[in-house]
PDB file of C-alpha atoms in Angstrom:
ATOM      1  CA  UNK A   8      26.218 -21.658 -46.833  1.00  0.00           C
ATOM      2  CA  UNK A   9      27.304 -20.565 -43.385  1.00  0.00           C
ATOM      3  CA  UNK A  10      25.154 -19.604 -40.411  1.00  0.00           C
ATOM      4  CA  UNK A  11      25.366 -15.853 -41.103  1.00  0.00           C
ATOM      5  CA  UNK A  12      24.189 -16.317 -44.683  1.00  0.00           C
ATOM      6  CA  UNK A  13      21.424 -18.635 -43.525  1.00  0.00           C
ATOM      7  CA  UNK A  14      20.279 -16.146 -40.868  1.00  0.00           C
ATOM      8  CA  UNK A  15      20.066 -13.308 -43.383  1.00  0.00           C
ATOM      9  CA  UNK A  16      17.939 -15.397 -45.757  1.00  0.00           C
ATOM     10  CA  UNK A  17      15.809 -16.982 -43.016  1.00  0.00           C
ATOM     11  CA  UNK A  18      14.995 -13.614 -41.456  1.00  0.00           C
ATOM     12  CA  UNK A  19      13.660 -12.279 -44.764  1.00  0.00           C
ATOM     13  CA  UNK A  20      11.643 -15.448 -45.378  1.00  0.00           C
ATOM     14  CA  UNK A  21      10.156 -15.368 -41.880  1.00  0.00           C
ATOM     15  CA  UNK A  22       9.086 -11.749 -42.330  1.00  0.00           C
ATOM     16  CA  UNK A  23       7.391 -12.660 -45.614  1.00  0.00           C
ATOM     17  CA  UNK A  24       5.738 -15.737 -44.079  1.00  0.00           C
ATOM     18  CA  UNK A  25       4.459 -13.719 -41.125  1.00  0.00           C
ATOM     19  CA  UNK A  26       2.987 -11.164 -43.524  1.00  0.00           C
ATOM     20  CA  UNK A  27       1.146 -13.895 -45.419  1.00  0.00           C
ATOM     21  CA  UNK A  28      -0.328 -15.501 -42.298  1.00  0.00           C
ATOM     22  CA  UNK A  29      -1.289 -12.076 -40.945  1.00  0.00           C
ATOM     23  CA  UNK A  30      -3.303 -11.451 -44.128  1.00  0.00           C
ATOM     24  CA  UNK A  31      -4.942 -14.887 -43.830  1.00  0.00           C
ATOM     25  CA  UNK A  32      -5.876 -14.212 -40.214  1.00  0.00           C
ATOM     26  CA  UNK A  33      -7.403 -10.868 -41.150  1.00  0.00           C
ATOM     27  CA  UNK A  34      -9.458 -12.504 -43.925  1.00  0.00           C
ATOM     28  CA  UNK A  35     -10.642 -15.139 -41.437  1.00  0.00           C
ATOM     29  CA  UNK A  36     -11.634 -12.481 -38.892  1.00  0.00           C
ATOM     30  CA  UNK A  37     -13.487 -10.473 -41.559  1.00  0.00           C
ATOM     31  CA  UNK A  38     -15.543 -13.545 -42.501  1.00  0.00           C
ATOM     32  CA  UNK A  39     -16.300 -14.306 -38.857  1.00  0.00           C
ATOM     33  CA  UNK A  40     -17.438 -10.708 -38.316  1.00  0.00           C
ATOM     34  CA  UNK A  41     -19.618 -10.882 -41.423  1.00  0.00           C
ATOM     35  CA  UNK A  42     -21.107 -14.363 -40.939  1.00  0.00           C
ATOM     36  CA  UNK A  43     -20.787 -15.215 -37.244  1.00  0.00           C
ATOM     37  CA  UNK A  44     -24.381 -14.452 -36.275  1.00  0.00           C
ATOM     38  CA  UNK A  45     -25.765 -16.382 -39.245  1.00  0.00           C
ATOM     39  CA  UNK A  46     -23.537 -19.381 -38.511  1.00  0.00           C
ATOM     40  CA  UNK A  47     -24.882 -19.422 -34.965  1.00  0.00           C
ATOM     41  CA  UNK A  48     -28.448 -19.945 -36.252  1.00  0.00           C
ATOM     42  CA  UNK A  49     -27.714 -22.803 -38.680  1.00  0.00           C
ATOM     43  CA  UNK A  50     -28.154 -25.704 -36.213  1.00  0.00           C
ATOM     44  CA  UNK A  51     -31.780 -24.610 -35.797  1.00  0.00           C
ATOM     45  CA  UNK A  52     -32.623 -24.870 -39.491  1.00  0.00           C
ATOM     46  CA  UNK A  53     -34.460 -28.118 -40.177  1.00  0.00           C
ATOM     47  CA  UNK A  54     -32.524 -30.197 -42.651  1.00  0.00           C
ATOM     48  CA  UNK A  55     -29.304 -28.190 -42.441  1.00  0.00           C
ATOM     49  CA  UNK A  56     -26.118 -30.207 -42.046  1.00  0.00           C
ATOM     50  CA  UNK A  57     -22.574 -28.991 -41.536  1.00  0.00           C
ATOM     51  CA  UNK A  58     -20.826 -30.595 -44.513  1.00  0.00           C
ATOM     52  CA  UNK A  59     -17.071 -30.203 -44.969  1.00  0.00           C
ATOM     53  CA  UNK A  60     -15.184 -29.371 -48.141  1.00  0.00           C
ATOM     54  CA  UNK A  61     -14.683 -33.099 -48.654  1.00  0.00           C
ATOM     55  CA  UNK A  62     -18.462 -33.683 -48.777  1.00  0.00           C
ATOM     56  CA  UNK A  63     -18.510 -35.473 -45.412  1.00  0.00           C
ATOM     57  CA  UNK A  64     -20.625 -34.569 -42.416  1.00  0.00           C
ATOM     58  CA  UNK A  65     -18.643 -32.555 -39.884  1.00  0.00           C
ATOM     59  CA  UNK A  66     -18.968 -33.708 -36.325  1.00  0.00           C
ATOM     60  CA  UNK A  67     -20.172 -31.299 -33.717  1.00  0.00           C
ATOM     61  CA  UNK A  68     -20.103 -31.075 -29.966  1.00  0.00           C
ATOM     62  CA  UNK A  69     -23.519 -30.218 -28.509  1.00  0.00           C
ATOM     63  CA  UNK A  70     -24.398 -28.182 -31.633  1.00  0.00           C
ATOM     64  CA  UNK A  71     -22.118 -25.453 -30.261  1.00  0.00           C
ATOM     65  CA  UNK A  72     -18.741 -26.476 -31.673  1.00  0.00           C
ATOM     66  CA  UNK A  73     -18.183 -27.607 -35.269  1.00  0.00           C
ATOM     67  CA  UNK A  74     -15.069 -29.709 -35.926  1.00  0.00           C
ATOM     68  CA  UNK A  75     -12.985 -28.083 -38.623  1.00  0.00           C
ATOM     69  CA  UNK A  76     -12.225 -31.338 -40.416  1.00  0.00           C
ATOM     70  CA  UNK A  77     -13.128 -34.832 -39.228  1.00  0.00           C
ATOM     71  CA  UNK A  78     -10.136 -36.387 -40.978  1.00  0.00           C
ATOM     72  CA  UNK A  79      -7.700 -33.929 -39.426  1.00  0.00           C
ATOM     73  CA  UNK A  80      -5.647 -34.920 -36.398  1.00  0.00           C
ATOM     74  CA  UNK A  81      -6.322 -31.462 -34.981  1.00  0.00           C
ATOM     75  CA  UNK A  82      -8.973 -31.050 -32.318  1.00  0.00           C
ATOM     76  CA  UNK A  83      -9.769 -27.566 -33.566  1.00  0.00           C
ATOM     77  CA  UNK A  84     -13.410 -26.529 -33.615  1.00  0.00           C
ATOM     78  CA  UNK A  85     -15.295 -23.415 -34.601  1.00  0.00           C
ATOM     79  CA  UNK A  86     -17.315 -22.156 -31.640  1.00  0.00           C
ATOM     80  CA  UNK A  87     -20.693 -20.930 -32.864  1.00  0.00           C
ATOM     81  CA  UNK A  88     -21.368 -18.971 -29.670  1.00  0.00           C
ATOM     82  CA  UNK A  89     -17.917 -17.466 -29.201  1.00  0.00           C
ATOM     83  CA  UNK A  90     -17.309 -16.997 -32.942  1.00  0.00           C
ATOM     84  CA  UNK A  91     -13.726 -18.204 -32.758  1.00  0.00           C
ATOM     85  CA  UNK A  92     -11.543 -21.223 -33.286  1.00  0.00           C
ATOM     86  CA  UNK A  93     -11.122 -23.268 -30.148  1.00  0.00           C
ATOM     87  CA  UNK A  94      -9.717 -26.532 -28.903  1.00  0.00           C
ATOM     88  CA  UNK A  95     -11.872 -28.915 -26.902  1.00  0.00           C
ATOM     89  CA  UNK A  96      -9.869 -30.868 -24.375  1.00  0.00           C
ATOM     90  CA  UNK A  97     -11.147 -33.367 -21.869  1.00  0.00           C
ATOM     91  CA  UNK A  98     -10.832 -32.245 -18.265  1.00  0.00           C
ATOM     92  CA  UNK A  99     -10.761 -35.336 -16.046  1.00  0.00           C
ATOM     93  CA  UNK A 100     -11.549 -33.326 -12.906  1.00  0.00           C
ATOM     94  CA  UNK A 101     -14.681 -31.840 -14.458  1.00  0.00           C
ATOM     95  CA  UNK A 102     -15.564 -34.950 -16.453  1.00  0.00           C
ATOM     96  CA  UNK A 103     -16.218 -33.187 -19.753  1.00  0.00           C
ATOM     97  CA  UNK A 104     -14.542 -31.304 -22.585  1.00  0.00           C
ATOM     98  CA  UNK A 105     -13.699 -27.673 -22.000  1.00  0.00           C
ATOM     99  CA  UNK A 106     -12.977 -25.045 -24.658  1.00  0.00           C
ATOM    100  CA  UNK A 107      -9.662 -23.256 -24.975  1.00  0.00           C
ATOM    101  CA  UNK A 108      -9.590 -20.453 -27.551  1.00  0.00           C
ATOM    102  CA  UNK A 109      -6.903 -20.685 -30.222  1.00  0.00           C
ATOM    103  CA  UNK A 110      -4.412 -17.880 -29.634  1.00  0.00           C
ATOM    104  CA  UNK A 111      -3.409 -15.389 -32.293  1.00  0.00           C
ATOM    105  CA  UNK A 112       0.075 -16.896 -32.364  1.00  0.00           C
ATOM    106  CA  UNK A 113      -1.391 -20.379 -32.854  1.00  0.00           C
ATOM    107  CA  UNK A 114      -3.445 -19.072 -35.781  1.00  0.00           C
ATOM    108  CA  UNK A 115      -0.194 -18.064 -37.476  1.00  0.00           C
ATOM    109  CA  UNK A 116       1.034 -21.645 -37.098  1.00  0.00           C
ATOM    110  CA  UNK A 117      -2.248 -23.378 -37.991  1.00  0.00           C
ATOM    111  CA  UNK A 118      -2.767 -21.252 -41.094  1.00  0.00           C
ATOM    112  CA  UNK A 119       0.582 -22.391 -42.478  1.00  0.00           C
ATOM    113  CA  UNK A 120      -1.296 -25.532 -43.517  1.00  0.00           C
ATOM    114  CA  UNK A 121      -3.334 -24.420 -46.521  1.00  0.00           C
ATOM    115  CA  UNK A 122      -5.809 -27.324 -46.284  1.00  0.00           C
ATOM    116  CA  UNK A 123      -6.633 -26.370 -42.697  1.00  0.00           C
ATOM    117  CA  UNK A 124      -7.126 -22.736 -43.677  1.00  0.00           C
ATOM    118  CA  UNK A 125      -9.407 -23.725 -46.565  1.00  0.00           C
ATOM    119  CA  UNK A 126     -11.446 -25.939 -44.218  1.00  0.00           C
ATOM    120  CA  UNK A 127     -11.834 -23.052 -41.768  1.00  0.00           C
ATOM    121  CA  UNK A 128     -12.836 -20.630 -44.512  1.00  0.00           C
ATOM    122  CA  UNK A 129     -15.343 -23.173 -45.870  1.00  0.00           C
ATOM    123  CA  UNK A 130     -17.150 -22.877 -42.531  1.00  0.00           C
ATOM    124  CA  UNK A 131     -16.799 -19.190 -41.695  1.00  0.00           C
ATOM    125  CA  UNK A 132     -17.187 -18.087 -45.321  1.00  0.00           C
ATOM    126  CA  UNK A 133     -20.749 -19.495 -45.131  1.00  0.00           C
ATOM    127  CA  UNK A 134     -21.431 -19.801 -48.877  1.00  0.00           C
ATOM    128  CA  UNK A 135     -19.490 -23.045 -49.346  1.00  0.00           C
ATOM    129  CA  UNK A 136     -21.089 -24.486 -46.230  1.00  0.00           C
ATOM    130  CA  UNK A 137     -24.607 -23.662 -47.456  1.00  0.00           C
ATOM    131  CA  UNK A 138     -23.901 -25.043 -50.931  1.00  0.00           C
ATOM    132  CA  UNK A 139     -22.461 -28.247 -49.444  1.00  0.00           C
ATOM    133  CA  UNK A 140     -25.579 -28.794 -47.331  1.00  0.00           C
ATOM    134  CA  UNK A 141     -27.865 -28.272 -50.343  1.00  0.00           C
ATOM    135  CA  UNK A 142     -25.720 -30.601 -52.470  1.00  0.00           C
ATOM    136  CA  UNK A 143     -25.756 -33.276 -49.772  1.00  0.00           C
ATOM    137  CA  UNK A 144     -29.544 -33.176 -49.455  1.00  0.00           C
ATOM    138  CA  UNK A 145     -30.002 -33.138 -53.243  1.00  0.00           C
ATOM    139  CA  UNK A 146     -27.734 -36.180 -53.556  1.00  0.00           C
ATOM    140  CA  UNK A 147     -29.640 -38.005 -50.800  1.00  0.00           C
ATOM    141  CA  UNK A 148     -32.946 -37.396 -52.605  1.00  0.00           C
ATOM    142  CA  UNK A 149     -31.534 -38.622 -55.914  1.00  0.00           C
ATOM    143  CA  UNK A 150     -30.118 -41.732 -54.262  1.00  0.00           C
ATOM    144  CA  UNK A 151     -33.423 -42.551 -52.580  1.00  0.00           C
ATOM    145  CA  UNK A 152     -35.312 -42.064 -55.822  1.00  0.00           C
ATOM    146  CA  UNK A 153     -32.862 -44.311 -57.667  1.00  0.00           C
ATOM    147  CA  UNK A 154     -32.476 -47.055 -55.077  1.00  0.00           C
ATOM    148  CA  UNK A 155     -36.082 -47.184 -53.947  1.00  0.00           C
ATOM    149  CA  UNK A 156     -37.908 -46.255 -57.139  1.00  0.00           C
ATOM    150  CA  UNK A 157     -40.143 -49.308 -57.012  1.00  0.00           C
ATOM    151  CA  UNK A 158     -41.286 -48.431 -53.497  1.00  0.00           C
ATOM    152  CA  UNK A 159     -41.963 -44.790 -54.303  1.00  0.00           C
ATOM    153  CA  UNK A 160     -44.586 -45.504 -56.960  1.00  0.00           C
TER     154      UNK A 160
END
């Protein structure tokens, strides 16, 4: 293969890849538009926990930013107020973390990683997030009943 042949193939592949990530971004935006206001209210529901696809509690920053995946090296969060993906970076002059929205171009890159996209959609899609919280609480009740049965009589 020479460079001309490579370029012809790569150009076609890049066009196809861009089309796929554009569709993923549109699906993400549709879910945010549909569920953004509801997501914003969830921290105020007693007993609601943001549980990731992996069944683990997602960390949050001041109940305003939900980390996409605790095991991910990415510092990407979903901003409940701004209804968008954002990075939180520490500003030493201010002495606290400041949000930087994820650009459209960065979404194309981030959504190339299917696990990241699925983690994002788990949050903004709402249904999976609600089911995970119910499952987590149900499991906690069952564990308490099993482990502490003698004390619950």
